Amino acid sequence: MTDEITTNQTLFDRFQGQRDSNPLFYYSLILGILSLLAGLIFGMVNRIASQAFFYDIAIILLAMSIIGYTMTEHFQSLIKPGVDWFTKQYQQWKILILIAIFLIILLISYGLALITPINFLSQSYLAIILAGDLIFVSVGLTMIIRVRKFANFAHSELVIVGVYAGITFNEIMGSQGGEWYTMIFVELIVAFMGAGVVGLLSEIFVFGPLTRRNATPLSLMVASIGLGMIIRQSIQEYHGAVPRTFSPVFPNFFDNLTNIPVLNIFFQEITLLKLPGGVNLSLNRTDLWGFLIMILTIATLQYIFTNTTIGISMRATADDPELAQITGINTQRVIYFTWFISSGVTGMGALFLFKSAQIQPGSGFIQLLLIFAVVILGGFDSFKGTVVSGFIISFTMTGAIIFNSKMGERQKESELIDKMVFWSTSGDWKLVIAFAIIIVVLIFRPRGIFGLVDPKSKL
Amino acid sequence: MTTDDNELKEIKKRDMKEDLTPIEKYRSTILALLFGVPVISLFLYPVFFENAGTGYFIDTFSFLFIYAAISLTLNLEIGYLGLPNFGKVAFIMVGAYTYAIVENTGWTVLGLPIWIMGLIMAGIMTGLAGVVLTLPTLRLREDYFAIVTIVGGEILRLIFNNETSLGGFSGFPVSNVIYQQREVGEKLGGVNFELEPFIFAIIIGIVSLLVFQYYQKKYAEVFEQNSTIIKYSLQKAITVSIILGIVAIYMNFTQAMFSSSIILDIFAIGFPLLLTLLKSMDEFLNGLSVNHVWMTYGGSYALVLLSFIIGLINGRGVSDISVVSWYFMLVTAILMLIIYVILQEIYYSPFGRTMRAIREDDTSAMAIGKSVFEFRLKGLVVSNFLTGIIGAIFGWLLTNVTPQTFLPQVTFLLYIMVIIGGTGNNKGVIFGAIVVQLLIQTTRRLTNLDLYYPYTDRPIHPINLALILTGVVLIVFLIYAPEGIFPEQRKHNDRYYEMLNLHRTDAEELKSNPVLNFLVKASGTSIDELTKEELYE
């Protein structure tokens, strides 16, 4: 049985181990019905602004496609050796089918974008980029939770350490801007090393001693809050609370490469795609590089986890530390390695998460609950879940922004609706929606989409 | 005495840890001094060396008492129930906002004053909010529960921030009831420390102590149990001090003896009021704990001492204290004391005992038919009801309730207070709250000192250093002393030792006896705890 599955399962699937049943089906069914209802209500309220009705169809279609995807996942979990032709075919062509579904969504949404006032395509682009950044900073937390089994609230400070490592490095080198060491590829290494070392030190001085004294996950969590405060205030003491920007700088030779036909989107600062129907989509090379590096990093992590000794020891330590120690694994070293890698990756992601934002030592903390939303929705200890839920959270947030602007339009048209609807359009609701997901998930399905660990069981 | 009794005494002696080294015995005192003395001297620094106005004292103390009261209710959740409610700040916010909304709409029933209506509504709404936010999540494991509560609190804050009909970004104005009662702007000009009330307080203390000792000797011949003797002699002492306190109030009202001094007000109102309260509670509950009495004595003498210090500072000619802020500080202090007494009462009640049993081992509690869910829910409702009322009074202090005041960091600070002070120990929690809050308020004040690091032009920010220090102290405590400065008092229960006739076995063996453990837990208590009523019955 295992052979059959491993042939086609992704690496992350193997990492998951066996599952009794696939929860995705029920989950997506609820999600689909909910978004269907939302779409209908949206459509009904929308009678005043009739054009936007089409956007509602888009939402419903998106939800349906998620249902479709997860339905097939559900079938896949039912596969046993020697089952029917259809499921085997699906297993073989799984990735192609997924790409096809994605393309169909893209085409439909593009078609809708032609007739709806909102530029759906560019909103989707922004959502995808945001999802990439979120996944980049969240994947480290997933690793830590998997190996160390507690919720690290200092993770947001590792994010901010990544950015401030770059700033400090530039200050120490006396940068005037434009030197070789200010290039993004050098800064990524600096951010990796800075955040990695901080993560390693936190294990050596805080979490290690606590675990050796049999601390509960809760007191580890409280300790991580204290640690986060120490890191945040130390940065503030050194750099001050003045807002700064730290946007990635690209090498000059990129300008010579802008003539390459398709790949020039990676080298031009901004590419403006003029699509038929008057739809414009502007691509930023920083976004694209961030997404690319995120994919490369996660692929590397996959490779490390599945094909190297240290990765296998890591998984063994995560499953049962004592048993791993008996089989001769130096679990202490494995834990240190995990901290270094996961914190380093988080630091790298921070450079892209804050690429166009004003940063302060406290701005990492604002991202903390968002990162937790991604990790909880995906299942506390699942990489695959983190990737999927990164997209879900980011699209939901974008949906909230669009909904907000649409409600704003409608409230301008009708004072009655303004009084009736509990939704002040001047506010920023995207975080409310994202946080509401955490609560809903933890109440109805605490192990998340892909998680293995039941929160009522022993971690 | 038989040999059995001697053996039992020895076992008890060993269990009660009577043969400790001095350092172990005075550990709490040493640690408290280690933390308290630097913080208090730092707090006094601007007054004695910068000639700062004393208004800063009063505000600091008001904040201090309110934070101490909130961390006491938080202790009910973590310390008694073992539920890590990380959304504490949201409940404070609900209380403050409910009060603000009631006040701004002027809604009231039965002709109640609006502020009383506001306080009641704040309590009820916060209790309900506790039910709504925690009901679906109570069955979750500790750390998941923590995340749900922190996120729920943040959602509430964002909704208040976004929704313009709920105040939006700028929030609601709140008027301080204490300020309404007295004329604003009235200053305490030229009020110096007066010796008479202080001497009077000392006289009352000495007289009641003498009465106590007299009756202790007298009752020693009548009663056998030491606890009974203490109980009855304390009652006599309290009665005497109440009579003297009423005399003091009368003299203050008629101004026969003293001028109208605020210091006397503290003494004359606060002290007998609390004693009367306790006396009535005593009769009502038919039981009086030594803790209450010591707390009342300690609390009222602390207030007198505080007035002594402030009178001393005031005497230096820098007075910018308004009468109303004085009274407000008084209200917060009495609020804290009342909440302390309520929580102490809960701690030793059967309800509190069951809560602690659930904290220790919820499975055993469930096994003997205690509804874990129900007790957790009840505990949270009580805690949140109190939090709502404190939140409303916190709103008085803020004068403008905005969402930016109620960031999750406030909850984290409250946790640090509880953990440093001692989880489960109310006295320790008050100490922790006072130390941490004093440190933060003081360093915030010290920011305008313009200090620089040596050989650089980098400025020192004392508030940052204080927060770093707090974080370090928290982690050190979590690693080396998770029970805090004042550990929770755990005493052994004689009744079970004797009832089960197991006292002749070794104490260690006894504690590891599964049958005994189960029976002890089955009675709704824990083996390490002594039912307080035993002591006084």
PDB file of C-alpha atoms in Angstrom, chain A residues 149-151 153 171 205-206 209-210 213 215-223 225-227 229-230 232-234 236-240 365 368-369 372 376 380 421-424 426-432 435-439 442-443 446-447 453-459, chain B residues 78 82-84 86 133 136-137 139-155 158-166 407-409 412-413 415-416 419 453 458-475 478-480 482:
ATOM      1  CA  LYS A 149       5.543  21.750  19.899  1.00  0.00           C
ATOM      2  CA  PHE A 150       4.625  25.166  21.229  1.00  0.00           C
ATOM      3  CA  ALA A 151       3.247  28.396  19.805  1.00  0.00           C
ATOM      4  CA  PHE A 153       4.937  34.282  19.959  1.00  0.00           C
ATOM      5  CA  GLU A 171      24.842  51.034   8.797  1.00  0.00           C
ATOM      6  CA  PHE A 205      19.061  30.532  26.489  1.00  0.00           C
ATOM      7  CA  VAL A 206      15.288  30.398  26.851  1.00  0.00           C
ATOM      8  CA  PRO A 209      16.447  25.346  29.684  1.00  0.00           C
ATOM      9  CA  LEU A 210      12.683  25.597  30.034  1.00  0.00           C
ATOM     10  CA  ARG A 213      12.720  21.637  33.420  1.00  0.00           C
ATOM     11  CA  ALA A 215       7.801  23.341  31.261  1.00  0.00           C
ATOM     12  CA  THR A 216       4.301  23.116  29.816  1.00  0.00           C
ATOM     13  CA  PRO A 217       3.593  24.419  26.286  1.00  0.00           C
ATOM     14  CA  LEU A 218       1.768  27.289  27.946  1.00  0.00           C
ATOM     15  CA  SER A 219       4.754  28.479  29.947  1.00  0.00           C
ATOM     16  CA  LEU A 220       6.926  28.160  26.836  1.00  0.00           C
ATOM     17  CA  MET A 221       4.383  30.407  25.139  1.00  0.00           C
ATOM     18  CA  VAL A 222       4.517  32.951  27.944  1.00  0.00           C
ATOM     19  CA  ALA A 223       8.315  32.829  27.808  1.00  0.00           C
ATOM     20  CA  ILE A 225       6.044  36.560  24.772  1.00  0.00           C
ATOM     21  CA  GLY A 226       8.703  37.812  27.169  1.00  0.00           C
ATOM     22  CA  LEU A 227      11.423  37.022  24.655  1.00  0.00           C
ATOM     23  CA  MET A 229       9.363  41.905  24.241  1.00  0.00           C
ATOM     24  CA  ILE A 230      13.109  41.713  24.888  1.00  0.00           C
ATOM     25  CA  ARG A 232      11.517  44.278  20.180  1.00  0.00           C
ATOM     26  CA  GLN A 233      12.645  46.695  22.863  1.00  0.00           C
ATOM     27  CA  SER A 234      16.331  45.960  22.200  1.00  0.00           C
ATOM     28  CA  GLN A 236      13.979  49.984  19.595  1.00  0.00           C
ATOM     29  CA  GLU A 237      16.732  50.918  22.010  1.00  0.00           C
ATOM     30  CA  TYR A 238      19.377  50.569  19.307  1.00  0.00           C
ATOM     31  CA  HIS A 239      17.557  51.961  16.301  1.00  0.00           C
ATOM     32  CA  GLY A 240      14.884  54.146  17.858  1.00  0.00           C
ATOM     33  CA  PHE A 365       4.012  42.301  16.181  1.00  0.00           C
ATOM     34  CA  LEU A 368       1.996  38.029  14.368  1.00  0.00           C
ATOM     35  CA  LEU A 369      -1.678  37.153  14.482  1.00  0.00           C
ATOM     36  CA  PHE A 372      -0.830  32.577  13.267  1.00  0.00           C
ATOM     37  CA  ILE A 376      -3.679  27.571  12.328  1.00  0.00           C
ATOM     38  CA  PHE A 380      -0.523  23.584  13.170  1.00  0.00           C
ATOM     39  CA  VAL A 421     -25.418  47.899   7.455  1.00  0.00           C
ATOM     40  CA  PHE A 422     -23.015  47.284  10.315  1.00  0.00           C
ATOM     41  CA  TRP A 423     -19.900  47.894   8.317  1.00  0.00           C
ATOM     42  CA  SER A 424     -18.235  51.291   8.380  1.00  0.00           C
ATOM     43  CA  SER A 426     -13.882  53.924   6.488  1.00  0.00           C
ATOM     44  CA  GLY A 427     -12.474  51.109   8.606  1.00  0.00           C
ATOM     45  CA  ASP A 428      -9.922  48.464   7.755  1.00  0.00           C
ATOM     46  CA  TRP A 429     -11.737  45.162   7.955  1.00  0.00           C
ATOM     47  CA  LYS A 430      -9.334  42.775   6.308  1.00  0.00           C
ATOM     48  CA  LEU A 431      -7.628  41.798   9.553  1.00  0.00           C
ATOM     49  CA  VAL A 432     -10.989  41.261  11.247  1.00  0.00           C
ATOM     50  CA  PHE A 435      -8.691  36.753  12.511  1.00  0.00           C
ATOM     51  CA  ALA A 436     -12.275  35.538  12.395  1.00  0.00           C
ATOM     52  CA  ILE A 437     -10.969  32.624  10.340  1.00  0.00           C
ATOM     53  CA  ILE A 438      -8.710  31.610  13.237  1.00  0.00           C
ATOM     54  CA  ILE A 439     -11.600  31.489  15.667  1.00  0.00           C
ATOM     55  CA  LEU A 442     -10.221  26.534  16.088  1.00  0.00           C
ATOM     56  CA  ILE A 443     -13.818  26.071  17.155  1.00  0.00           C
ATOM     57  CA  PRO A 446      -9.021  22.710  15.633  1.00  0.00           C
ATOM     58  CA  ARG A 447      -6.536  20.625  13.694  1.00  0.00           C
ATOM     59  CA  VAL A 453      -2.525  16.856  15.815  1.00  0.00           C
ATOM     60  CA  ASP A 454      -5.807  16.933  17.615  1.00  0.00           C
ATOM     61  CA  PRO A 455      -5.633  19.739  20.167  1.00  0.00           C
ATOM     62  CA  LYS A 456      -7.304  17.578  22.769  1.00  0.00           C
ATOM     63  CA  SER A 457      -4.592  14.959  22.465  1.00  0.00           C
ATOM     64  CA  LYS A 458      -1.064  15.127  23.806  1.00  0.00           C
ATOM     65  CA  LEU A 459       1.174  17.115  21.534  1.00  0.00           C
TER      66      LEU A 459
ATOM     67  CA  ILE B  78      -4.936  31.440  35.580  1.00  0.00           C
ATOM     68  CA  GLY B  82      -5.814  27.229  35.069  1.00  0.00           C
ATOM     69  CA  LEU B  83      -7.369  28.901  32.057  1.00  0.00           C
ATOM     70  CA  PRO B  84      -4.930  31.126  30.176  1.00  0.00           C
ATOM     71  CA  PHE B  86      -5.006  36.027  26.840  1.00  0.00           C
ATOM     72  CA  LEU B 133     -16.061  34.417  23.579  1.00  0.00           C
ATOM     73  CA  PRO B 136     -17.241  27.454  22.322  1.00  0.00           C
ATOM     74  CA  THR B 137     -13.563  27.279  23.173  1.00  0.00           C
ATOM     75  CA  ARG B 139     -13.063  22.532  25.719  1.00  0.00           C
ATOM     76  CA  LEU B 140      -9.870  23.334  23.850  1.00  0.00           C
ATOM     77  CA  ARG B 141      -6.402  22.650  25.175  1.00  0.00           C
ATOM     78  CA  GLU B 142      -4.647  25.433  27.096  1.00  0.00           C
ATOM     79  CA  ASP B 143      -2.487  26.943  24.376  1.00  0.00           C
ATOM     80  CA  TYR B 144      -5.224  26.815  21.757  1.00  0.00           C
ATOM     81  CA  PHE B 145      -7.525  28.519  24.220  1.00  0.00           C
ATOM     82  CA  ALA B 146      -4.870  31.195  24.700  1.00  0.00           C
ATOM     83  CA  ILE B 147      -4.673  31.858  20.968  1.00  0.00           C
ATOM     84  CA  VAL B 148      -8.464  31.997  20.568  1.00  0.00           C
ATOM     85  CA  THR B 149      -8.792  34.511  23.369  1.00  0.00           C
ATOM     86  CA  ILE B 150      -5.981  36.746  22.141  1.00  0.00           C
ATOM     87  CA  VAL B 151      -7.438  36.740  18.637  1.00  0.00           C
ATOM     88  CA  GLY B 152     -10.966  37.308  19.888  1.00  0.00           C
ATOM     89  CA  GLY B 153      -9.812  40.294  21.873  1.00  0.00           C
ATOM     90  CA  GLU B 154      -8.019  41.704  18.877  1.00  0.00           C
ATOM     91  CA  ILE B 155     -11.109  41.257  16.678  1.00  0.00           C
ATOM     92  CA  LEU B 158     -10.578  46.169  15.544  1.00  0.00           C
ATOM     93  CA  ILE B 159     -14.380  46.263  15.379  1.00  0.00           C
ATOM     94  CA  PHE B 160     -14.457  49.090  17.894  1.00  0.00           C
ATOM     95  CA  ASN B 161     -11.714  50.773  15.898  1.00  0.00           C
ATOM     96  CA  ASN B 162     -13.471  50.410  12.538  1.00  0.00           C
ATOM     97  CA  GLU B 163     -17.131  50.886  13.309  1.00  0.00           C
ATOM     98  CA  THR B 164     -18.003  54.558  13.521  1.00  0.00           C
ATOM     99  CA  SER B 165     -21.245  53.882  15.377  1.00  0.00           C
ATOM    100  CA  LEU B 166     -19.137  52.344  18.160  1.00  0.00           C
ATOM    101  CA  LEU B 407      -3.620  46.591  22.747  1.00  0.00           C
ATOM    102  CA  PRO B 408      -2.696  42.940  23.384  1.00  0.00           C
ATOM    103  CA  GLN B 409       0.513  44.134  25.052  1.00  0.00           C
ATOM    104  CA  PHE B 412       1.061  40.460  28.291  1.00  0.00           C
ATOM    105  CA  LEU B 413       2.022  42.943  30.991  1.00  0.00           C
ATOM    106  CA  TYR B 415       0.601  38.110  32.707  1.00  0.00           C
ATOM    107  CA  ILE B 416       4.071  39.241  33.652  1.00  0.00           C
ATOM    108  CA  ILE B 419       3.745  35.280  37.010  1.00  0.00           C
ATOM    109  CA  TYR B 453      25.385  56.074  26.409  1.00  0.00           C
ATOM    110  CA  ARG B 458      22.862  57.467  21.336  1.00  0.00           C
ATOM    111  CA  PRO B 459      20.171  58.411  23.836  1.00  0.00           C
ATOM    112  CA  ILE B 460      19.145  56.010  26.586  1.00  0.00           C
ATOM    113  CA  HIS B 461      15.430  55.267  26.714  1.00  0.00           C
ATOM    114  CA  PRO B 462      14.663  54.084  30.229  1.00  0.00           C
ATOM    115  CA  ILE B 463      11.265  52.691  29.218  1.00  0.00           C
ATOM    116  CA  ASN B 464      12.888  50.336  26.709  1.00  0.00           C
ATOM    117  CA  LEU B 465      15.427  49.194  29.258  1.00  0.00           C
ATOM    118  CA  ALA B 466      12.668  48.647  31.804  1.00  0.00           C
ATOM    119  CA  LEU B 467      10.680  46.490  29.386  1.00  0.00           C
ATOM    120  CA  ILE B 468      13.798  44.505  28.440  1.00  0.00           C
ATOM    121  CA  LEU B 469      14.483  43.992  32.135  1.00  0.00           C
ATOM    122  CA  THR B 470      10.893  42.893  32.718  1.00  0.00           C
ATOM    123  CA  GLY B 471      11.180  40.363  29.909  1.00  0.00           C
ATOM    124  CA  VAL B 472      14.454  39.013  31.281  1.00  0.00           C
ATOM    125  CA  VAL B 473      12.998  38.764  34.787  1.00  0.00           C
ATOM    126  CA  LEU B 474       9.946  36.943  33.409  1.00  0.00           C
ATOM    127  CA  ILE B 475      12.072  34.377  31.602  1.00  0.00           C
ATOM    128  CA  LEU B 478       9.812  30.889  34.345  1.00  0.00           C
ATOM    129  CA  ILE B 479      13.027  28.889  34.229  1.00  0.00           C
ATOM    130  CA  TYR B 480      14.184  28.955  37.830  1.00  0.00           C
ATOM    131  CA  PRO B 482       7.879  29.238  37.954  1.00  0.00           C
TER     132      PRO B 482
END
